[in-house]
Short mmCIF file of C-alpha atoms in Angstrom, two decimals:
data_model
loop_
_atom_site.label_atom_id
_atom_site.label_comp_id
_atom_site.label_asym_id
_atom_site.label_seq_id
_atom_site.Cartn_x
_atom_site.Cartn_y
_atom_site.Cartn_z
CA MET A 1 0.32 0.05 -0.18
CA GLN A 2 2.00 3.14 -0.84
CA PRO A 3 2.14 5.91 2.27
CA ARG A 4 -0.86 8.64 1.93
CA LEU A 5 1.72 11.07 1.23
CA LEU A 6 3.56 10.09 -1.38
CA GLY A 7 0.61 10.10 -4.11
CA ARG A 8 -0.07 13.64 -3.63
CA LEU A 9 3.75 14.95 -4.84
CA GLY A 10 3.73 15.66 -8.64
CA LEU A 11 7.49 14.36 -10.86
CA ALA A 12 9.27 17.92 -9.98
CA ASP A 13 8.29 17.51 -6.39
CA LEU A 14 10.39 13.41 -6.10
CA VAL A 15 13.11 15.52 -7.94
CA THR A 16 12.82 18.31 -5.08
CA VAL A 17 12.91 15.71 -2.18
CA ALA A 18 15.92 13.51 -3.73
CA ASN A 19 17.73 17.03 -3.93
CA ALA A 20 17.37 16.72 0.11
CA ALA A 21 19.01 13.70 0.38
CA LEU A 22 21.48 14.91 -2.05
CA GLY A 23 22.31 17.62 0.37
CA PHE A 24 22.92 15.24 3.43
CA VAL A 25 25.12 12.50 1.15
CA ALA A 26 27.31 15.99 0.52
CA VAL A 27 27.66 16.59 4.02
CA ALA A 28 28.63 13.79 5.27
CA VAL A 29 31.28 13.07 2.41
CA ALA A 30 32.50 16.48 3.72
CA VAL A 31 34.52 15.38 6.25
CA VAL A 32 36.63 12.94 4.35
CA ASP A 33 36.67 14.14 0.88
CA PRO A 34 35.22 17.94 0.65
CA GLY A 35 35.74 18.02 -3.20
CA LEU A 36 33.76 15.39 -4.04
CA ALA A 37 30.78 17.35 -1.38
CA ALA A 38 31.71 20.56 -3.22
CA ARG A 39 30.99 18.37 -6.39
CA LEU A 40 27.37 16.70 -5.13
CA VAL A 41 26.06 20.67 -4.46
CA LEU A 42 27.03 22.04 -7.86
CA LEU A 43 25.25 18.71 -8.93
CA ALA A 44 22.05 19.70 -6.26
CA ALA A 45 22.24 22.97 -8.36
CA ILE A 46 21.51 21.16 -11.45
CA GLY A 47 18.27 19.36 -10.14
CA ASP A 48 16.99 22.26 -8.65
CA GLY A 49 16.96 23.66 -11.92
CA LEU A 50 15.38 20.96 -13.50
CA ASP A 51 12.69 20.15 -10.64
CA GLY A 52 11.17 24.41 -12.32
CA ILE A 53 11.38 22.90 -15.81
CA ILE A 54 9.40 20.02 -14.74
CA ALA A 55 6.96 21.75 -12.84
CA ARG A 56 6.64 24.28 -15.74
CA ILE A 57 5.86 21.66 -18.35
CA ARG A 58 4.02 19.03 -15.72
CA GLY A 59 2.09 21.35 -14.22
CA GLY A 60 3.49 21.68 -10.15
CA THR A 61 1.90 20.73 -6.68
CA ALA A 62 0.68 22.89 -4.12
CA VAL A 63 3.30 21.91 -1.79
CA GLY A 64 5.72 21.92 -4.38
CA PRO A 65 7.40 24.94 -3.85
CA HIS A 66 7.50 24.51 0.28
CA LEU A 67 9.31 21.37 -0.32
CA ASP A 68 11.22 22.91 -2.89
CA SER A 69 12.42 25.98 0.33
CA LEU A 70 13.04 22.83 2.40
CA ALA A 71 15.24 21.18 0.37
CA ASP A 72 17.61 24.09 -0.79
CA VAL A 73 18.33 24.90 3.42
CA ALA A 74 19.66 20.37 3.12
CA SER A 75 21.59 21.59 -0.11
CA PHE A 76 22.42 25.34 -0.27
CA GLY A 77 22.21 26.07 3.01
CA VAL A 78 23.66 23.05 5.17
CA ALA A 79 25.65 21.73 2.92
CA PRO A 80 27.54 24.29 2.40
CA ALA A 81 28.25 25.72 5.28
CA VAL A 82 29.93 22.33 6.33
CA LEU A 83 32.19 22.32 3.58
CA VAL A 84 33.18 25.51 4.48
CA TYR A 85 33.51 24.33 7.86
CA VAL A 86 35.15 21.67 7.36
CA VAL A 87 38.21 23.85 4.92
CA ALA A 88 38.74 25.66 7.64
CA SER A 89 38.80 23.56 10.24
CA GLY A 90 41.73 21.62 8.18
CA GLY A 91 39.74 19.06 6.42
CA THR A 92 40.44 16.84 9.64
CA PRO A 93 38.25 13.47 8.94
CA ILE A 94 35.91 14.15 11.98
CA PRO A 95 36.54 17.94 13.01
CA THR A 96 36.60 19.63 16.17
CA PRO A 97 35.99 23.50 17.21
CA THR A 98 38.81 23.97 19.57
CA PHE A 99 38.41 27.81 19.69
CA ALA A 100 42.16 28.49 19.89
CA SER A 101 42.16 31.63 17.47
CA PRO A 102 40.08 33.59 15.83
CA LEU A 103 39.68 31.61 13.33
CA SER A 104 38.51 28.84 14.71
CA VAL A 105 35.58 30.63 16.52
CA ALA A 106 34.82 32.26 12.67
CA ALA A 107 34.88 28.69 10.70
CA VAL A 108 31.97 27.59 13.50
CA ALA A 109 30.38 31.00 13.81
CA VAL A 110 29.86 32.07 9.90
CA PRO A 111 28.72 28.90 8.76
CA ALA A 112 25.81 28.49 11.58
CA VAL A 113 25.10 32.88 10.41
CA TYR A 114 25.17 31.72 6.71
CA VAL A 115 22.60 28.73 7.60
CA ALA A 116 20.42 30.59 9.50
CA VAL A 117 20.41 33.66 6.95
CA ALA A 118 19.70 31.21 4.42
CA VAL A 119 16.27 29.63 6.34
CA VAL A 120 15.35 33.31 6.84
CA ARG A 121 16.02 33.97 2.63
CA LEU A 122 13.92 31.09 1.99
CA GLY A 123 11.11 31.45 3.83
CA PHE A 124 10.20 35.15 2.74
CA TYR A 125 11.28 33.75 -1.03
CA THR A 126 8.42 31.65 -0.64
CA LEU A 127 6.08 33.60 0.42
CA HIS A 128 6.99 36.51 -1.62
CA ASP A 129 8.99 35.46 -4.25
CA SER A 130 9.00 32.25 -5.55
CA ASP A 131 5.97 33.11 -8.37
CA GLY A 132 7.72 36.86 -9.71
CA PRO A 133 10.53 36.99 -12.61
CA LYS A 134 12.92 38.41 -9.96
CA THR A 135 13.59 38.02 -6.13
CA GLU A 136 15.50 40.27 -2.94
CA GLY A 137 18.78 39.06 -2.04
CA VAL A 138 21.25 36.64 -3.32
CA GLN A 139 19.65 33.49 -4.43
CA THR A 140 20.50 31.24 -2.02
CA THR A 141 21.52 28.05 -5.20
CA LEU A 142 23.88 31.11 -6.46
CA ALA A 143 25.27 31.18 -2.92
CA ALA A 144 26.56 27.53 -2.43
CA THR A 145 27.69 27.04 -6.32
CA ILE A 146 30.43 29.89 -5.65
CA LEU A 147 31.77 28.74 -2.55
CA ALA A 148 31.19 25.16 -4.13
CA ALA A 149 33.27 26.31 -7.83
CA ALA A 150 35.62 27.50 -6.10
CA TYR A 151 37.01 25.34 -3.95
CA LEU A 152 36.49 23.12 -6.97
CA ALA A 153 38.70 25.98 -9.06
CA GLY A 154 41.77 25.52 -6.02
CA ILE A 155 40.83 28.24 -4.11
CA THR A 156 40.54 26.69 -0.16
CA ASP A 157 42.48 29.00 1.96
CA PRO A 158 40.21 29.48 5.02
CA VAL A 159 40.33 32.88 5.67
CA VAL A 160 38.84 33.80 1.83
CA LEU A 161 36.13 30.45 2.17
CA VAL A 162 35.06 32.25 5.81
CA GLY A 163 34.98 35.22 4.05
CA THR A 164 33.16 35.08 1.03
CA THR A 165 30.16 32.95 3.46
CA ALA A 166 30.23 35.86 5.61
CA LEU A 167 29.50 38.03 2.93
CA PHE A 168 26.77 36.05 1.19
CA GLY A 169 25.74 35.83 4.71
CA TYR A 170 24.17 39.13 3.99
CA LEU A 171 23.75 39.16 0.62
CA MET A 172 21.54 37.28 1.11
CA VAL A 173 18.97 39.27 2.41
CA ALA A 174 20.63 42.21 1.45
CA PRO A 175 17.70 45.12 -0.34
CA VAL A 176 19.25 44.34 -3.99
CA THR A 177 17.35 42.52 -6.47
CA TYR A 178 18.37 39.78 -8.42
CA PRO A 179 15.74 39.40 -12.13
CA ASP A 180 15.41 35.41 -12.60
CA LEU A 181 17.89 33.66 -15.65
CA TYR A 182 16.27 33.53 -18.99
CA ALA A 183 16.32 29.75 -20.48
CA ARG A 184 19.58 30.08 -22.64
CA ASP A 185 21.51 31.43 -19.87
CA ALA A 186 20.06 28.77 -17.28
CA THR A 187 21.12 25.99 -19.73
CA ILE A 188 24.53 27.67 -19.84
CA LEU A 189 25.41 27.93 -16.38
CA GLY A 190 23.83 24.28 -15.24
CA GLY A 191 25.88 23.03 -18.95
CA LEU A 192 29.13 24.06 -17.09
CA GLN A 193 28.13 22.75 -13.49
CA PHE A 194 27.61 19.59 -15.08
CA LEU A 195 31.09 19.28 -16.95
CA ALA A 196 32.80 20.76 -13.32
CA VAL A 197 31.09 18.29 -11.78
CA LEU A 198 32.03 15.84 -14.37
CA PHE A 199 35.56 16.68 -14.51
CA PRO A 200 36.51 18.59 -11.96
CA THR A 201 40.32 18.88 -12.12
CA VAL A 202 40.67 18.53 -15.95
CA ALA A 203 43.21 20.96 -17.85
CA SER A 204 43.77 22.73 -14.20
CA ARG A 205 40.46 23.43 -12.93
CA THR A 206 39.68 25.29 -16.05
CA LEU A 207 35.44 24.28 -16.16
CA PRO A 208 35.05 24.99 -12.30
CA ARG A 209 36.81 28.54 -13.19
CA ALA A 210 34.74 29.15 -16.30
CA LEU A 211 31.92 28.03 -13.57
CA LEU A 212 32.84 30.72 -10.77
CA LEU A 213 33.04 33.91 -13.31
CA PHE A 214 30.13 32.94 -14.44
CA ALA A 215 28.62 33.23 -11.56
CA VAL A 216 30.46 35.83 -10.14
CA ALA A 217 29.62 38.14 -13.23
CA TYR A 218 26.62 37.40 -12.61
CA LEU A 219 26.81 38.51 -8.53
CA VAL A 220 28.13 40.88 -9.22
CA LEU A 221 26.47 41.94 -12.52
CA ALA A 222 22.75 41.35 -12.48
CA PRO A 223 21.12 43.77 -10.33
CA PHE A 224 22.54 46.23 -12.98
CA VAL A 225 22.57 45.38 -16.17
CA TYR A 226 20.76 42.26 -16.33
CA TRP A 227 16.73 42.99 -16.52
CA ARG A 228 13.87 40.53 -18.12
CA GLU A 229 10.24 41.46 -18.60
CA ALA A 230 8.43 40.72 -15.91
#
């Protein structure tokens, strides 16, 4: 007998739920293989775009936007935060906070704030922006993509990663409006993410570096020069 709730989920919802599970896997492997965790975060970002495409083609369900935000907390809130914490803690198999230095404190505090802000941002997004062509504050998917791509591109300095995470802790709730990507550009981004997942070290890490450049360009330029019809 099929559980009652499963029969009310659409295909897009199942992809969303799988994304949440992928976020957990990224957390689980981060302590032993941060590179794999970063690739899983990017894979989750691809899935995040895929569930939206499926919902537009096949139709979504009333619970879809709520599931999407909950899954995003796992994949783009907790998973990248744990990745940054592990790297900033020295990449030990089971990192234990020592609080012996300002960096060790920041390695715990900053990712914790990042997760908290991501929860707030996603809650308000679901309430106000999920049906519109724009949103206020940096998207959690974009923040997670930049953090994961930066690590895969070879940016592993703890101070840089913690500092970038702190910056996103502000930008996710900053009063800056971001337009949604056109389908063409979303496809390019998804393709770069997929290639970076498959071949992160090929040609001196060219693919994750290209992805990082694309994502940072959108982060910096989109509020000013990337507008579309509402």
